CSV table of N, CA and C in Angstrom, one decimal:
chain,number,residue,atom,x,y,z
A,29,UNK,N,-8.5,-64.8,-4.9
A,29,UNK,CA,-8.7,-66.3,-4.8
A,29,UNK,C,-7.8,-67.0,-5.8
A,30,UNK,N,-7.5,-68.4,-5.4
A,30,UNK,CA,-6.8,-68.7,-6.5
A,30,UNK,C,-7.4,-70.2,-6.9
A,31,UNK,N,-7.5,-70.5,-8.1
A,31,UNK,CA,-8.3,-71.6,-8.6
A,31,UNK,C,-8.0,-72.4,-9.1
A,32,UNK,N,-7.9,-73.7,-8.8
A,32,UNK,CA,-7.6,-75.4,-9.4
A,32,UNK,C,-7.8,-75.1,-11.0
A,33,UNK,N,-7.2,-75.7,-11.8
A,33,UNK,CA,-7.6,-75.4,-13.2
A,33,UNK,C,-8.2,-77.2,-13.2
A,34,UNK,N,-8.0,-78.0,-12.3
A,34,UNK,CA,-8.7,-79.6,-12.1
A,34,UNK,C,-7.2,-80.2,-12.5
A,35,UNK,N,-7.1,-81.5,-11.9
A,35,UNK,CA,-6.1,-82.0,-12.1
A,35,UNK,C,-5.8,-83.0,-13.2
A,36,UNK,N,-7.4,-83.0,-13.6
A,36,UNK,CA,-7.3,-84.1,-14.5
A,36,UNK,C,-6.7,-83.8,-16.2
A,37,UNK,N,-6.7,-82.3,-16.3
A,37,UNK,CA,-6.2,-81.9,-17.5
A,37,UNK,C,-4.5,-81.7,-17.4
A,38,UNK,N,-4.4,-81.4,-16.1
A,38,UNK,CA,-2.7,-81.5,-15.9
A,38,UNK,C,-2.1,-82.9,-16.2
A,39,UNK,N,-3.2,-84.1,-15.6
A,39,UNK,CA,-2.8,-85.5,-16.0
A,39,UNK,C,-2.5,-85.6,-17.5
A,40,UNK,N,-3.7,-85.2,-18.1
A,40,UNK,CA,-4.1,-85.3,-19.6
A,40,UNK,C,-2.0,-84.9,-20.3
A,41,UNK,N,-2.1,-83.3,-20.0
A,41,UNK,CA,-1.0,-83.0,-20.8
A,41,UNK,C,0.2,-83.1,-20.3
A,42,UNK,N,0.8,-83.5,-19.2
A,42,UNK,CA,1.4,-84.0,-18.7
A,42,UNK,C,2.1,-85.4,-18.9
A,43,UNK,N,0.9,-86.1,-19.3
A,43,UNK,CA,0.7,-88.1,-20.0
A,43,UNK,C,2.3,-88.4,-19.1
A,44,UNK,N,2.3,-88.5,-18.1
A,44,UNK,CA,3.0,-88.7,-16.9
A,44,UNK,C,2.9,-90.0,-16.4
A,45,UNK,N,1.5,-90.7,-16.6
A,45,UNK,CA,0.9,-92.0,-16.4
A,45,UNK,C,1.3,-92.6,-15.0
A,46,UNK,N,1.2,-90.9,-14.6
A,46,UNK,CA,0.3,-91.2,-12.8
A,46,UNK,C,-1.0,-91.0,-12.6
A,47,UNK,N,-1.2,-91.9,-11.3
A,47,UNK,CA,-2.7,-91.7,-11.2
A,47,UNK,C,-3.1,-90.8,-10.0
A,48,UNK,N,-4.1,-90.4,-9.3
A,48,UNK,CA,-4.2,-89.6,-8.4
A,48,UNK,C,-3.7,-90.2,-7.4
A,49,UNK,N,-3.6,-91.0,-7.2
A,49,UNK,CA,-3.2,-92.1,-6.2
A,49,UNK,C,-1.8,-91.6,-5.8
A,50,UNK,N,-1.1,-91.9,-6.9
A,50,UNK,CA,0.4,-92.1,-7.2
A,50,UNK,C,1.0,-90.4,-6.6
A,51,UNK,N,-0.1,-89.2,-7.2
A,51,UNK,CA,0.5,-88.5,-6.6
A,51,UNK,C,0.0,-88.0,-5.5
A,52,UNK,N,-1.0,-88.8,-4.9
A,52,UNK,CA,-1.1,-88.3,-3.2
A,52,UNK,C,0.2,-88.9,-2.3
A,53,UNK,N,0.5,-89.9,-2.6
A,53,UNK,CA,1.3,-91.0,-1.9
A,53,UNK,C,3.0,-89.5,-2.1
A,54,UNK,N,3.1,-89.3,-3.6
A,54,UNK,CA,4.5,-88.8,-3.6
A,54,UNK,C,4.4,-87.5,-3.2
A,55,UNK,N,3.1,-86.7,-2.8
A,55,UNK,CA,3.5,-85.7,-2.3
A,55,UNK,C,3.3,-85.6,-1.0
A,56,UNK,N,2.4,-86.8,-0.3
A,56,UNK,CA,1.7,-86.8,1.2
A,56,UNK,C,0.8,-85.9,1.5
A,57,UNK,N,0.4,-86.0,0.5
A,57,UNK,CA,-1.0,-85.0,0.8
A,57,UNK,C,-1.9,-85.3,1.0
A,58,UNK,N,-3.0,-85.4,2.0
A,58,UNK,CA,-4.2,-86.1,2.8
A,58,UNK,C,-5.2,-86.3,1.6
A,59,UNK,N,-5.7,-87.7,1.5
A,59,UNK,CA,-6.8,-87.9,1.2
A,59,UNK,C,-8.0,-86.4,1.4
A,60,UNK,N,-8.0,-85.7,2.1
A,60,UNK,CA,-8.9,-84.8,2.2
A,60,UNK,C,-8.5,-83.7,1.5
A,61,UNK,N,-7.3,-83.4,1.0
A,61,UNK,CA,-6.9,-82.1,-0.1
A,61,UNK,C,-7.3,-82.7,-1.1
A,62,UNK,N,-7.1,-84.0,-1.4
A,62,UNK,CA,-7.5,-84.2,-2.9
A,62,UNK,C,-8.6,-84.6,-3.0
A,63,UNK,N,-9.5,-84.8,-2.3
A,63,UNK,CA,-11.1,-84.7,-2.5
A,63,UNK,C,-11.5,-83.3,-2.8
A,64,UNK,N,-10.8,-82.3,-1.8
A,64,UNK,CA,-11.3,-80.9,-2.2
A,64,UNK,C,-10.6,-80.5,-4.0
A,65,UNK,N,-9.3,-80.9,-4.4
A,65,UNK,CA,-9.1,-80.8,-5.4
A,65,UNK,C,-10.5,-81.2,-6.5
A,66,UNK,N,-10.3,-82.0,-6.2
A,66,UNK,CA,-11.7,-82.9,-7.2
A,66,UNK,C,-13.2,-82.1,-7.3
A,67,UNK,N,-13.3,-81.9,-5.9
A,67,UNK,CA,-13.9,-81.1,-6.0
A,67,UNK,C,-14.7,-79.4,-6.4
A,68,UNK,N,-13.2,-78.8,-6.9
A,68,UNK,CA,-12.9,-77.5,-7.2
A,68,UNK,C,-12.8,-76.4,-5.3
A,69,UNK,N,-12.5,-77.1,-4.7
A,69,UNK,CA,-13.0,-76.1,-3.3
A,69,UNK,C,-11.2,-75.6,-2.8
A,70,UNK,N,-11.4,-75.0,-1.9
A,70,UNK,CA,-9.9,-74.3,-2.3
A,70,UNK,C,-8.8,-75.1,-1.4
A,71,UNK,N,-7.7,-75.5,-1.9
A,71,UNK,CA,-6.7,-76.0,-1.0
A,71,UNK,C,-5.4,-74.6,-1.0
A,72,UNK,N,-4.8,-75.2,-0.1
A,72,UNK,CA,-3.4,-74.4,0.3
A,72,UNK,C,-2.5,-74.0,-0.8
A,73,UNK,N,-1.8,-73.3,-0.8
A,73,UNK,CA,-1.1,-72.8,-2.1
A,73,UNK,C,0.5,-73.6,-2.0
A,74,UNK,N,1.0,-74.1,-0.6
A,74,UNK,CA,1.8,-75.5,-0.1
A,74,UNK,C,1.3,-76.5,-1.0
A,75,UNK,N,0.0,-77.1,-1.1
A,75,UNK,CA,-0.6,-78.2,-1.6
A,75,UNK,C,-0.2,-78.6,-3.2
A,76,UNK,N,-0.6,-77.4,-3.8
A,76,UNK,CA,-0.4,-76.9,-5.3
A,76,UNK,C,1.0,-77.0,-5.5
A,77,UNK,N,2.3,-76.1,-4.5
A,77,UNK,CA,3.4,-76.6,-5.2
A,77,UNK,C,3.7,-77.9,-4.9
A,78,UNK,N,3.1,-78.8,-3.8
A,78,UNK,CA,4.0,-80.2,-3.9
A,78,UNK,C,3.4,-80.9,-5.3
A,79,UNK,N,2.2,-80.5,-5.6
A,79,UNK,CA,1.5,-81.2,-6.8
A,79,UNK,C,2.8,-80.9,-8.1
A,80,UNK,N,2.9,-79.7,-8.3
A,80,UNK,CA,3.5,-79.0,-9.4
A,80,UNK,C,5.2,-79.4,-9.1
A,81,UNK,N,5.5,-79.6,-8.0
A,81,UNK,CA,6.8,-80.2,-8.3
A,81,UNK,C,6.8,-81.8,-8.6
A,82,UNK,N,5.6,-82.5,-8.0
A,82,UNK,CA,5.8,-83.8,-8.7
A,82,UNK,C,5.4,-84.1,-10.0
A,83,UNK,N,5.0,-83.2,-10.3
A,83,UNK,CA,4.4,-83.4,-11.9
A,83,UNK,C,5.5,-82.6,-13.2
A,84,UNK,N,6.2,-81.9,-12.1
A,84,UNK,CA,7.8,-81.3,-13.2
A,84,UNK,C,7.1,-80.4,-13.5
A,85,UNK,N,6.1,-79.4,-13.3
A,85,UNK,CA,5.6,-78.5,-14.1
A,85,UNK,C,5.4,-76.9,-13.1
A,86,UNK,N,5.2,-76.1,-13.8
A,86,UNK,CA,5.2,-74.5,-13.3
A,86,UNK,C,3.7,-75.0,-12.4
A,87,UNK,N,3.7,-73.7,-11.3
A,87,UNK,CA,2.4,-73.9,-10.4
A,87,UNK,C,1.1,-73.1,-11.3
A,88,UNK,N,1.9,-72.4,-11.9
A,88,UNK,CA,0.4,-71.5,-13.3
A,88,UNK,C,0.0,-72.6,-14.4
A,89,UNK,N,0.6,-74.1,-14.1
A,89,UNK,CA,0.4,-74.9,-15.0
A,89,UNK,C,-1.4,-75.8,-14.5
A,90,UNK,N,-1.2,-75.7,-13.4
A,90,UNK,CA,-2.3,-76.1,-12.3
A,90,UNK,C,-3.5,-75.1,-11.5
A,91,UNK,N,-2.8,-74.0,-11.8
A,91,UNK,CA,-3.9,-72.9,-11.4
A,91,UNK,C,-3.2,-71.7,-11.6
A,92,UNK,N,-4.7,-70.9,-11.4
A,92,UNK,CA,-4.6,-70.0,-11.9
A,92,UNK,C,-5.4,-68.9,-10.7
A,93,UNK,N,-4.9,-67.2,-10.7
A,93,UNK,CA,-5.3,-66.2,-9.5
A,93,UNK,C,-6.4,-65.2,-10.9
A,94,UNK,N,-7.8,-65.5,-9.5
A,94,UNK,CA,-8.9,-65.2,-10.0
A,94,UNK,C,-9.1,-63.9,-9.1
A,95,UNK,N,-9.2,-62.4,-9.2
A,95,UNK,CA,-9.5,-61.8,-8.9
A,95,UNK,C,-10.9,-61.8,-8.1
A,96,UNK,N,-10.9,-61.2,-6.5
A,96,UNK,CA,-12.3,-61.2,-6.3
A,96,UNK,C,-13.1,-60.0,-6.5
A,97,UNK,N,-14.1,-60.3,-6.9
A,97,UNK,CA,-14.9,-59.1,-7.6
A,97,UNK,C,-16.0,-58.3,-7.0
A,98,UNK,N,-16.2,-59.5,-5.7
A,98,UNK,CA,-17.6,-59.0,-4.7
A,98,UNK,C,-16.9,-58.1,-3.8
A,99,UNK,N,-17.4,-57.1,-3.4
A,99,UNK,CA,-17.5,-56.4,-2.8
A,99,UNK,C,-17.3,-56.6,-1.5
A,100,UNK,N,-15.8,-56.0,-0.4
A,100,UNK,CA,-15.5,-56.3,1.0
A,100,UNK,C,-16.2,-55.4,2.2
């Protein structure tokens, strides 16, 4: 699985002085990816780099791969 680290700390250290807004519009990403961002639930690994290239930053800057542990 791979996991949002939340976008609001990427804002934080980033100080890019965009707002969520700003980067749904520049990457076109649906109102409904960034609700699930917000809400920690899993979006596309597409989604993550449009985020991480508008923000100028690595995609391990935004998330991070959480091993799954439960049993298949």
């Amino acid at each position: 699985d791979v996991e949002s680290r939340g976008l609001g700390d990427v804002y934080k250290r980033q100080d890019l002085g965009k707002s969520p807004a700003d980067i749904r519009r520049e990457t076109a990403l649906s109102s409904c990816t960034m609700t699930k961002l917000r809400r920690d639930e899993p979006v596309t690994i597409t989604a993550l780099l449009r985020i991480a290239d508008v923000l100028h930053c690595d995609i391990s800057d935004i998330c991070e791969f959480c091993q799954d542990t439960t049993e298949r």
